[in-house]
Short mmCIF file of C-alpha atoms and ligand atoms in Angstrom, two decimals:
data_model
loop_
_atom_site.label_atom_id
_atom_site.label_comp_id
_atom_site.label_asym_id
_atom_site.label_seq_id
_atom_site.Cartn_x
_atom_site.Cartn_y
_atom_site.Cartn_z
CA MET B 1 -25.45 -7.04 2.61
CA SER B 2 -28.26 -8.26 5.26
CA THR B 3 -31.89 -8.54 4.02
CA GLY B 4 -32.73 -5.97 5.11
CA MET B 5 -30.55 -4.14 3.49
CA THR B 6 -31.09 -4.93 0.54
CA ASN B 7 -35.06 -3.72 1.28
CA LEU B 8 -33.71 -0.55 1.83
CA VAL B 9 -32.01 0.00 -1.72
CA ARG B 10 -34.89 -2.38 -2.92
CA THR B 11 -37.20 0.82 -1.47
CA LEU B 12 -34.60 3.49 -2.36
CA ASP B 13 -35.68 2.62 -5.67
CA SER B 14 -39.10 2.05 -5.89
CA VAL B 15 -39.56 5.49 -4.44
CA ASP B 16 -40.46 8.63 -7.47
CA PHE B 17 -38.88 11.20 -5.79
CA LEU B 18 -40.78 13.93 -8.42
CA LYS B 19 -43.82 13.03 -6.56
CA LEU B 20 -42.52 13.75 -2.84
CA ASP B 21 -42.35 17.37 -1.70
CA ARG B 22 -39.59 18.94 -0.13
CA ARG B 23 -40.49 17.05 3.42
CA THR B 24 -41.12 14.25 2.36
CA PHE B 25 -37.66 13.99 -0.47
CA MET B 26 -35.59 14.36 3.14
CA LYS B 27 -37.51 12.37 5.44
CA VAL B 28 -37.17 9.80 2.85
CA VAL B 29 -33.14 10.58 1.95
CA GLY B 30 -33.12 11.47 5.95
CA THR B 31 -34.50 7.58 7.05
CA ILE B 32 -32.03 6.30 4.91
CA GLY B 33 -29.14 8.12 5.94
CA ALA B 34 -29.80 7.58 9.70
CA THR B 35 -30.53 3.72 9.00
CA ALA B 36 -27.51 3.30 6.89
CA PHE B 37 -25.48 5.21 8.41
CA LEU B 38 -26.18 6.01 11.91
CA THR B 39 -26.16 2.57 14.81
CA ASN B 40 -28.72 4.26 16.87
CA TYR B 41 -31.64 6.98 15.34
CA GLN B 42 -31.25 10.54 15.70
CA THR B 43 -34.75 12.73 16.46
CA GLU B 44 -33.11 15.74 15.55
CA ILE B 45 -33.69 14.83 12.15
CA VAL B 46 -36.81 17.36 11.92
CA ASN B 47 -35.07 20.33 12.73
CA ALA B 48 -32.15 18.75 10.22
CA LEU B 49 -35.32 19.36 7.10
CA GLU B 50 -34.97 22.34 8.29
CA PHE B 51 -31.75 23.53 7.30
CA ALA B 52 -30.52 26.85 6.46
CA GLU B 53 -29.11 26.49 2.12
CA THR B 54 -26.37 24.51 1.51
CA LYS B 55 -23.01 25.73 -0.56
CA ILE B 56 -21.57 23.12 -2.43
CA ILE B 57 -17.60 23.80 -4.05
CA TRP B 58 -17.53 21.04 -6.52
CA LEU B 59 -13.17 21.69 -7.43
CA HIS B 60 -12.02 19.92 -10.65
CA GLY B 61 -8.31 17.65 -10.06
CA SER B 62 -6.72 16.04 -12.44
CA GLU B 63 -9.90 13.53 -13.45
CA CYS B 64 -12.02 12.64 -16.76
CA THR B 65 -14.82 13.90 -15.23
CA GLY B 66 -16.33 11.20 -15.61
CA CYS B 67 -17.81 11.24 -11.94
CA SER B 68 -19.50 14.48 -12.60
CA GLU B 69 -21.03 12.35 -16.22
CA SER B 70 -21.85 9.69 -13.86
CA LEU B 71 -24.44 12.20 -11.39
CA LEU B 72 -25.64 13.86 -14.51
CA ASN B 73 -26.95 10.79 -16.25
CA GLY B 74 -29.11 10.30 -12.55
CA GLY B 75 -29.44 8.14 -10.94
CA ASN B 76 -32.78 8.10 -8.74
CA PRO B 77 -33.05 10.72 -7.42
CA ASP B 78 -31.68 12.64 -10.04
CA VAL B 79 -29.25 15.58 -9.89
CA ALA B 80 -31.58 18.01 -11.24
CA GLN B 81 -33.62 17.34 -8.17
CA ALA B 82 -31.39 15.88 -5.43
CA LEU B 83 -30.39 20.19 -5.67
CA THR B 84 -34.24 21.28 -6.06
CA LYS B 85 -35.53 19.33 -2.84
CA LEU B 86 -32.39 19.47 -0.88
CA ASN B 87 -32.02 23.44 -1.61
CA VAL B 88 -28.22 22.98 -2.51
CA ASN B 89 -26.80 25.47 -3.69
CA LEU B 90 -23.92 24.30 -5.88
CA ALA B 91 -22.12 27.52 -5.82
CA TYR B 92 -19.29 26.67 -7.75
CA HIS B 93 -18.56 23.61 -9.85
CA GLU B 94 -16.33 23.80 -13.08
CA THR B 95 -17.47 22.56 -16.07
CA LEU B 96 -21.36 23.54 -14.54
CA CYS B 97 -20.47 26.67 -13.77
CA ALA B 98 -20.22 30.12 -16.87
CA GLN B 99 -16.84 30.81 -15.11
CA GLN B 100 -14.57 32.60 -18.15
CA GLY B 101 -11.60 32.26 -16.90
CA ILE B 102 -8.57 35.28 -15.33
CA TRP B 103 -8.34 36.81 -19.08
CA ASN B 104 -10.95 37.58 -21.22
CA ASP B 105 -10.25 39.72 -24.60
CA GLY B 106 -6.81 40.55 -23.18
CA LYS B 107 -8.65 42.11 -20.41
CA LEU B 108 -7.93 41.20 -16.57
CA VAL B 109 -11.35 40.18 -16.14
CA ASN B 110 -12.08 41.30 -12.12
CA THR B 111 -15.86 39.83 -10.68
CA SER B 112 -16.80 36.76 -8.68
CA GLU B 113 -19.46 37.30 -11.94
CA LEU B 114 -16.39 36.16 -14.81
CA ASN B 115 -13.23 35.42 -12.82
CA SER B 116 -13.37 32.07 -10.81
CA GLU B 117 -10.68 32.76 -8.82
CA ILE B 118 -12.51 35.77 -6.97
CA LEU B 119 -15.41 33.23 -6.98
CA LEU B 120 -14.05 30.64 -5.24
CA GLU B 121 -11.57 33.20 -2.91
CA GLU B 122 -16.10 35.03 -1.89
CA LEU B 123 -17.10 31.65 -0.99
CA TYR B 124 -13.56 30.69 0.91
CA LYS B 125 -14.41 33.34 3.02
CA GLU B 126 -18.01 33.45 3.77
CA GLY B 127 -17.29 29.26 4.42
CA ASN B 128 -20.83 26.88 5.07
CA TYR B 129 -19.91 24.74 2.75
CA ILE B 130 -19.46 21.15 1.99
CA LEU B 131 -16.37 20.24 -0.32
CA VAL B 132 -16.34 17.88 -3.23
CA VAL B 133 -13.46 16.96 -5.16
CA GLU B 134 -13.23 14.80 -7.72
CA GLY B 135 -9.46 13.74 -8.97
CA SER B 136 -6.67 13.18 -7.71
CA ILE B 137 -4.10 16.23 -6.80
CA PRO B 138 -0.73 15.85 -8.42
CA ASN B 139 2.63 16.61 -5.49
CA GLY B 140 5.06 16.18 -8.19
CA PRO B 141 7.79 17.84 -8.96
CA ASP B 142 9.05 17.56 -6.30
CA GLY B 143 6.31 18.35 -4.04
CA SER B 144 5.86 21.24 -5.75
CA GLY B 145 2.38 20.17 -7.10
CA ARG B 146 2.84 22.37 -11.03
CA TYR B 147 1.71 19.66 -12.39
CA LEU B 148 -1.51 20.43 -13.01
CA VAL B 149 -1.94 24.86 -12.17
CA ILE B 150 -5.54 26.06 -12.97
CA GLY B 151 -5.09 29.75 -13.48
CA ASN B 152 -1.87 31.21 -11.05
CA LYS B 153 -2.97 28.55 -8.30
CA THR B 154 -1.47 24.51 -8.63
CA PHE B 155 -3.69 22.35 -7.52
CA LYS B 156 -1.90 21.25 -4.70
CA GLU B 157 -2.60 24.69 -3.22
CA THR B 158 -6.09 25.36 -4.45
CA LEU B 159 -7.40 21.32 -2.66
CA GLY B 160 -5.41 23.25 0.97
CA GLU B 161 -8.10 27.11 0.94
CA ALA B 162 -10.95 24.81 0.00
CA ALA B 163 -10.23 22.52 2.39
CA LYS B 164 -9.89 24.96 5.49
CA ASN B 165 -12.85 26.78 5.84
CA ALA B 166 -15.03 23.87 4.23
CA ASN B 167 -17.82 21.94 6.65
CA ALA B 168 -17.47 18.30 5.56
CA ILE B 169 -14.59 17.37 3.08
CA ILE B 170 -16.48 14.63 0.08
CA ALA B 171 -13.38 12.56 -2.02
CA VAL B 172 -16.13 11.46 -5.56
CA GLY B 173 -14.24 9.00 -7.54
CA ALA B 174 -11.10 6.51 -7.72
CA CYS B 175 -8.85 9.39 -8.05
CA ALA B 176 -10.19 12.29 -5.67
CA ALA B 177 -10.28 8.77 -3.57
CA TYR B 178 -6.46 7.76 -3.12
CA GLY B 179 -5.45 8.60 -6.45
CA GLY B 180 -6.96 6.36 -8.78
CA ILE B 181 -5.40 5.64 -12.59
CA THR B 182 -3.14 9.08 -12.12
CA SER B 183 -2.20 7.16 -9.93
CA ALA B 184 -1.41 3.50 -11.10
CA ASP B 185 2.02 2.30 -11.64
CA SER B 186 4.42 4.07 -14.42
CA ASP B 187 8.01 4.71 -15.13
CA VAL B 188 6.88 8.44 -14.28
CA ALA B 189 4.03 7.89 -11.09
CA LYS B 190 7.29 8.47 -8.59
CA ASP B 191 8.08 12.35 -10.58
CA THR B 192 4.34 13.16 -11.05
CA ASP B 193 3.59 11.86 -6.98
CA TYR B 194 -0.49 11.50 -7.96
CA ARG B 195 -2.72 11.57 -4.36
CA GLY B 196 -5.94 11.04 -3.41
CA VAL B 197 -7.70 13.80 -0.30
CA ALA B 198 -7.53 11.95 2.20
CA PHE B 199 -5.15 8.52 0.85
CA ALA B 200 -2.47 6.85 -1.71
CA LYS B 201 -4.04 3.89 -2.41
CA THR B 202 -4.04 2.05 0.87
CA ASP B 203 -1.40 4.42 2.59
CA SER B 204 -3.73 7.23 4.63
CA SER B 205 -0.29 8.62 5.88
CA LYS B 206 0.90 9.95 2.13
CA GLY B 207 -3.12 12.10 1.66
CA MET B 208 -2.93 15.14 -0.40
CA LEU B 209 -4.65 17.14 3.20
CA LYS B 210 -1.89 14.98 5.25
CA GLU B 211 0.70 16.42 2.71
CA LEU B 212 -0.61 20.61 3.70
CA GLY B 213 -0.63 20.54 6.67
CA ILE B 214 -4.52 20.19 7.37
CA ASP B 215 -5.88 17.47 9.94
CA LYS B 216 -9.71 16.79 8.70
CA PRO B 217 -11.67 14.06 8.06
CA VAL B 218 -13.61 12.81 4.79
CA ILE B 219 -15.70 9.98 3.63
CA ASN B 220 -14.58 8.69 -0.24
CA ILE B 221 -17.04 7.56 -2.86
CA PRO B 222 -15.03 5.22 -4.73
CA GLY B 223 -15.65 4.16 -8.23
CA CYS B 224 -14.52 4.48 -11.96
CA PRO B 225 -16.28 6.43 -11.78
CA ALA B 226 -18.77 7.06 -8.82
CA HIS B 227 -21.96 6.08 -8.34
CA PRO B 228 -24.75 9.22 -8.68
CA ASP B 229 -26.60 7.39 -5.49
CA TRP B 230 -23.56 6.95 -4.13
CA ILE B 231 -22.91 10.97 -4.29
CA LEU B 232 -26.25 11.99 -3.69
CA LEU B 233 -27.83 10.02 -1.09
CA THR B 234 -24.11 11.05 0.76
CA LEU B 235 -24.25 14.69 0.02
CA GLY B 236 -28.30 14.19 1.95
CA ALA B 237 -26.76 12.25 4.96
CA VAL B 238 -24.12 15.30 5.49
CA ILE B 239 -26.46 17.58 5.20
CA LEU B 240 -29.95 16.63 6.99
CA GLY B 241 -26.99 15.99 9.86
CA LYS B 242 -27.78 12.02 9.78
CA ILE B 243 -24.37 11.63 9.87
CA LYS B 244 -22.47 13.88 12.44
CA ILE B 245 -18.52 14.93 11.19
CA PRO B 246 -16.81 13.23 13.15
CA ASP B 247 -18.30 12.17 15.36
CA ASP B 248 -20.56 9.37 13.04
CA LEU B 249 -17.11 8.59 10.98
CA PRO B 250 -15.86 5.49 12.58
CA ALA B 251 -18.91 4.35 12.58
CA ALA B 252 -21.06 5.16 9.36
CA LEU B 253 -16.95 4.86 7.21
CA ASP B 254 -15.39 1.59 6.41
CA GLN B 255 -11.47 1.22 7.12
CA TYR B 256 -10.72 3.40 3.74
CA GLY B 257 -12.55 5.87 3.84
CA ARG B 258 -16.33 4.78 2.48
CA PRO B 259 -20.01 3.93 3.82
CA LYS B 260 -20.42 0.75 4.76
CA VAL B 261 -23.44 0.69 3.59
CA PHE B 262 -22.65 1.69 0.35
CA PHE B 263 -19.10 -0.66 -0.05
CA PRO B 264 -20.16 -3.57 2.75
CA PRO B 265 -16.99 -5.39 4.68
CA ASP B 266 -18.73 -8.01 4.34
CA HIS B 267 -19.96 -8.62 1.00
CA THR B 268 -18.77 -8.24 -2.88
CA VAL B 269 -20.24 -7.42 -6.01
CA HIS B 270 -19.48 -12.03 -6.50
CA ASP B 271 -22.19 -12.00 -4.02
CA ASN B 272 -24.80 -11.00 -5.99
CA CYS B 273 -23.62 -10.97 -9.57
CA PRO B 274 -26.46 -12.29 -11.70
CA ARG B 275 -23.62 -14.55 -13.15
CA ARG B 276 -23.70 -15.58 -10.10
CA GLY B 277 -25.01 -18.77 -10.59
CA TYR B 278 -22.24 -19.89 -13.17
CA TYR B 279 -19.79 -19.53 -11.33
CA ASP B 280 -20.65 -22.05 -8.44
CA ARG B 281 -21.40 -24.58 -11.03
CA GLY B 282 -18.11 -24.09 -12.62
CA LEU B 283 -19.60 -22.46 -16.61
CA PHE B 284 -17.17 -19.95 -17.64
CA ASP B 285 -17.21 -18.18 -20.30
CA GLU B 286 -14.14 -17.91 -21.99
CA GLN B 287 -14.64 -15.51 -25.08
CA VAL B 288 -16.95 -11.92 -24.39
CA GLY B 289 -20.78 -11.54 -25.58
CA GLY B 290 -21.18 -15.50 -24.13
CA PRO B 291 -23.72 -16.16 -20.69
CA ASN B 292 -21.73 -17.40 -17.86
CA CYS B 293 -19.72 -16.36 -15.46
CA LEU B 294 -16.25 -14.06 -16.07
CA TRP B 295 -13.98 -15.69 -13.89
CA LYS B 296 -11.54 -16.60 -17.05
CA LEU B 297 -12.31 -12.70 -18.57
CA GLY B 298 -10.32 -11.51 -15.56
CA CYS B 299 -13.58 -10.09 -13.11
CA LYS B 300 -12.12 -10.07 -10.25
CA ALA B 301 -15.42 -8.89 -8.11
CA PRO B 302 -14.92 -10.71 -5.72
CA TYR B 303 -12.42 -8.57 -4.31
CA ALA B 304 -14.85 -5.09 -5.89
CA HIS B 305 -16.99 -4.12 -2.05
CA ALA B 306 -19.43 -2.06 -3.80
CA ASP B 307 -23.16 -2.91 -4.55
CA CYS B 308 -23.68 -2.39 -7.86
CA GLY B 309 -25.53 -6.08 -7.67
CA ILE B 310 -28.26 -5.22 -5.95
CA ARG B 311 -28.01 -0.75 -7.09
CA LYS B 312 -27.20 -1.56 -10.66
CA TRP B 313 -26.66 1.28 -12.79
CA ASN B 314 -28.12 3.28 -15.02
CA GLY B 315 -31.15 3.89 -13.91
CA SER B 316 -31.06 0.23 -11.90
CA VAL B 317 -31.72 -1.10 -15.42
CA SER B 318 -28.17 -2.98 -15.52
CA MET B 319 -23.90 -3.48 -13.81
CA CYS B 320 -21.30 -4.38 -15.37
CA THR B 321 -21.00 -8.06 -15.52
CA GLN B 322 -24.89 -7.93 -15.60
CA ALA B 323 -23.75 -6.08 -19.31
CA GLY B 324 -20.95 -8.27 -20.42
CA GLY B 325 -17.96 -6.96 -18.78
CA PRO B 326 -15.65 -8.21 -16.06
CA CYS B 327 -15.73 -6.63 -13.09
CA ILE B 328 -12.13 -4.52 -12.38
CA ALA B 329 -13.62 -3.81 -8.50
CA CYS B 330 -12.50 -0.26 -9.54
CA VAL B 331 -13.78 1.10 -5.77
CA GLU B 332 -10.72 -0.62 -4.13
CA PRO B 333 -7.66 1.51 -2.72
CA GLY B 334 -5.39 0.21 -5.15
CA PHE B 335 -7.53 0.25 -7.92
CA PRO B 336 -6.25 0.00 -10.92
CA ASP B 337 -3.15 -1.60 -10.40
CA SER B 338 -5.00 -4.31 -7.77
CA SER B 339 -7.06 -5.51 -10.45
CA ARG B 340 -4.07 -5.38 -13.07
CA PRO B 341 -4.04 -7.23 -15.49
CA LEU B 342 -7.55 -6.11 -15.83
CA TYR B 343 -9.16 -8.41 -17.85
CA VAL B 344 -6.75 -11.70 -18.01
CA GLU B 345 -7.63 -14.04 -14.69
CA ALA B 346 -6.32 -13.50 -12.31
CA GLU B 347 -3.02 -15.69 -10.95
CA ASP B 348 -2.90 -18.93 -8.74
CA GLU B 349 -1.13 -17.52 -4.78
CA GLY B 350 -3.58 -19.90 -3.80
CA ILE B 351 -6.36 -18.31 -1.26
CA ALA B 352 -3.33 -17.73 2.08
CA GLY B 353 -1.13 -15.31 -0.21
CA ALA B 354 -4.32 -13.35 -1.04
CA ASN B 355 -4.61 -10.20 0.65
CA ILE B 356 -8.23 -9.87 1.16
CA ASP B 357 -10.33 -8.85 3.77
CA THR B 358 -11.04 -12.49 6.65
CA VAL B 359 -14.74 -12.51 5.27
CA ALA B 360 -14.65 -12.26 1.71
CA LYS B 361 -11.50 -14.88 1.77
CA VAL B 362 -14.08 -17.17 2.97
CA ALA B 363 -16.53 -16.59 0.70
CA VAL B 364 -14.03 -16.57 -2.24
CA GLY B 365 -12.60 -19.93 -0.92
CA ALA B 366 -15.94 -21.46 -0.55
CA ALA B 367 -17.10 -20.42 -3.62
CA ALA B 368 -13.35 -21.59 -4.99
CA VAL B 369 -13.95 -25.02 -3.70
CA ALA B 370 -17.50 -25.86 -6.45
CA ALA B 371 -15.69 -23.94 -8.68
CA GLY B 372 -12.20 -24.34 -9.18
CA VAL B 373 -10.42 -21.69 -8.95
CA HIS B 374 -8.04 -19.25 -6.90
CA ALA B 375 -7.56 -16.14 -4.82
CA VAL B 376 -6.46 -13.85 -6.99
CA ARG B 377 -2.94 -11.65 -5.29
CA ARG B 378 -2.72 -7.59 -4.92
CA MET B 379 -6.42 -7.35 -5.14
CA LYS B 380 -6.10 -4.72 -1.64
CA GLY B 381 -2.64 -2.98 -3.49
CA GLU B 382 -0.80 -3.43 0.41
S1 SF4 O 1 -16.91 -13.88 -10.68
FE1 SF4 O 1 -17.91 -11.98 -12.13
S2 SF4 O 1 -19.00 -13.38 -13.53
FE2 SF4 O 1 -18.79 -14.15 -12.53
S3 SF4 O 1 -19.89 -15.18 -10.72
FE3 SF4 O 1 -19.25 -13.47 -9.66
S4 SF4 O 1 -19.33 -11.59 -9.98
FE4 SF4 O 1 -20.18 -12.25 -11.91
S1 SF4 O 2 -18.98 -3.64 -11.64
FE1 SF4 O 2 -17.12 -3.49 -9.87
S2 SF4 O 2 -16.46 -2.26 -11.70
FE2 SF4 O 2 -17.95 -2.67 -12.14
S3 SF4 O 2 -18.23 0.08 -11.25
FE3 SF4 O 2 -19.04 -2.56 -9.61
S4 SF4 O 2 -17.21 -2.37 -8.59
FE4 SF4 O 2 -16.66 -0.82 -10.53
#
């Protein structure tokens, strides 16, 4: 990560958003968005600050709700501050809304206050919303999508309806972005056929929107779970118009639809790991609980393109490797298969055999010479 970007992230971490009024808050987030997402600064930020209330429809597919949990656990700003300051109307969120469902005491519920299907249909008709998808979408069995039915509809159908009128679509978490844990290789994977919104693992031709014949751009915020900052700052940038859809996306996103600012193509978690000095000196833990580099315990951080080492987690307190957990490269499109076996030292297939980005390859090559270790195979799941 460049020094400028590092300073930017540190600046963000030091801002107390609670002490800002709405306008200043939005200027701060807008500036971050401008610096981060855009190559040329957009002066119309001032106009964007006066935007009308923005609605968010947040759908859950096949997932553990860990990304919503991560979002609720905060970051800076936390979700309550962000929704208030950004004037966002979280119009629908399955685990936060108080909808009762379709039936109540044996009677069909027919108001949007109580029936989530009616509420969603009303919101689709109104349009002018950002669609956030958490969780993957089963295409199976046989393309029917019936491995996930909510109410009277398959989630595949629900996604298609919601996507049509969305102003922007954001896939949050590894499952929504690429299929994630739900799409891991197994005896039933072909039958369940889990897809991400715009990708199936690394394959953009198999995303669920393509399957549905919907041609709309998608911003992927992967991670298992996604970091609350990644989610909120991306939403902030979209809401503020700092990232214009679709025009700015080719410059803002990498080949897997990830915002480059959070998932830098030329940097990995390994670059900023607090244990990096041990790696460079060839000092490796072989049992959990030690102070040294976790490579031999299966750390895949040299292949994880994310800013975890700088941004850190849980209010910037710590992160996976700092806390003693090997990085499992949860932000990569091939995850989890590309990181398996998770807690076993990566196989030695030689640098040339590793299917990794060129810059990471060079970085790992240099470190490998120093530490006497070699590259990982299958890291990108291609
Ligand atoms: S291999 Fe993992 S634990 Fe070791 S320095 Fe790199 S990121 Fe840190
Ligand atoms: S350190 Fe690795 S496993 Fe942990 S959140 Fe970041 S990319 Fe995922």
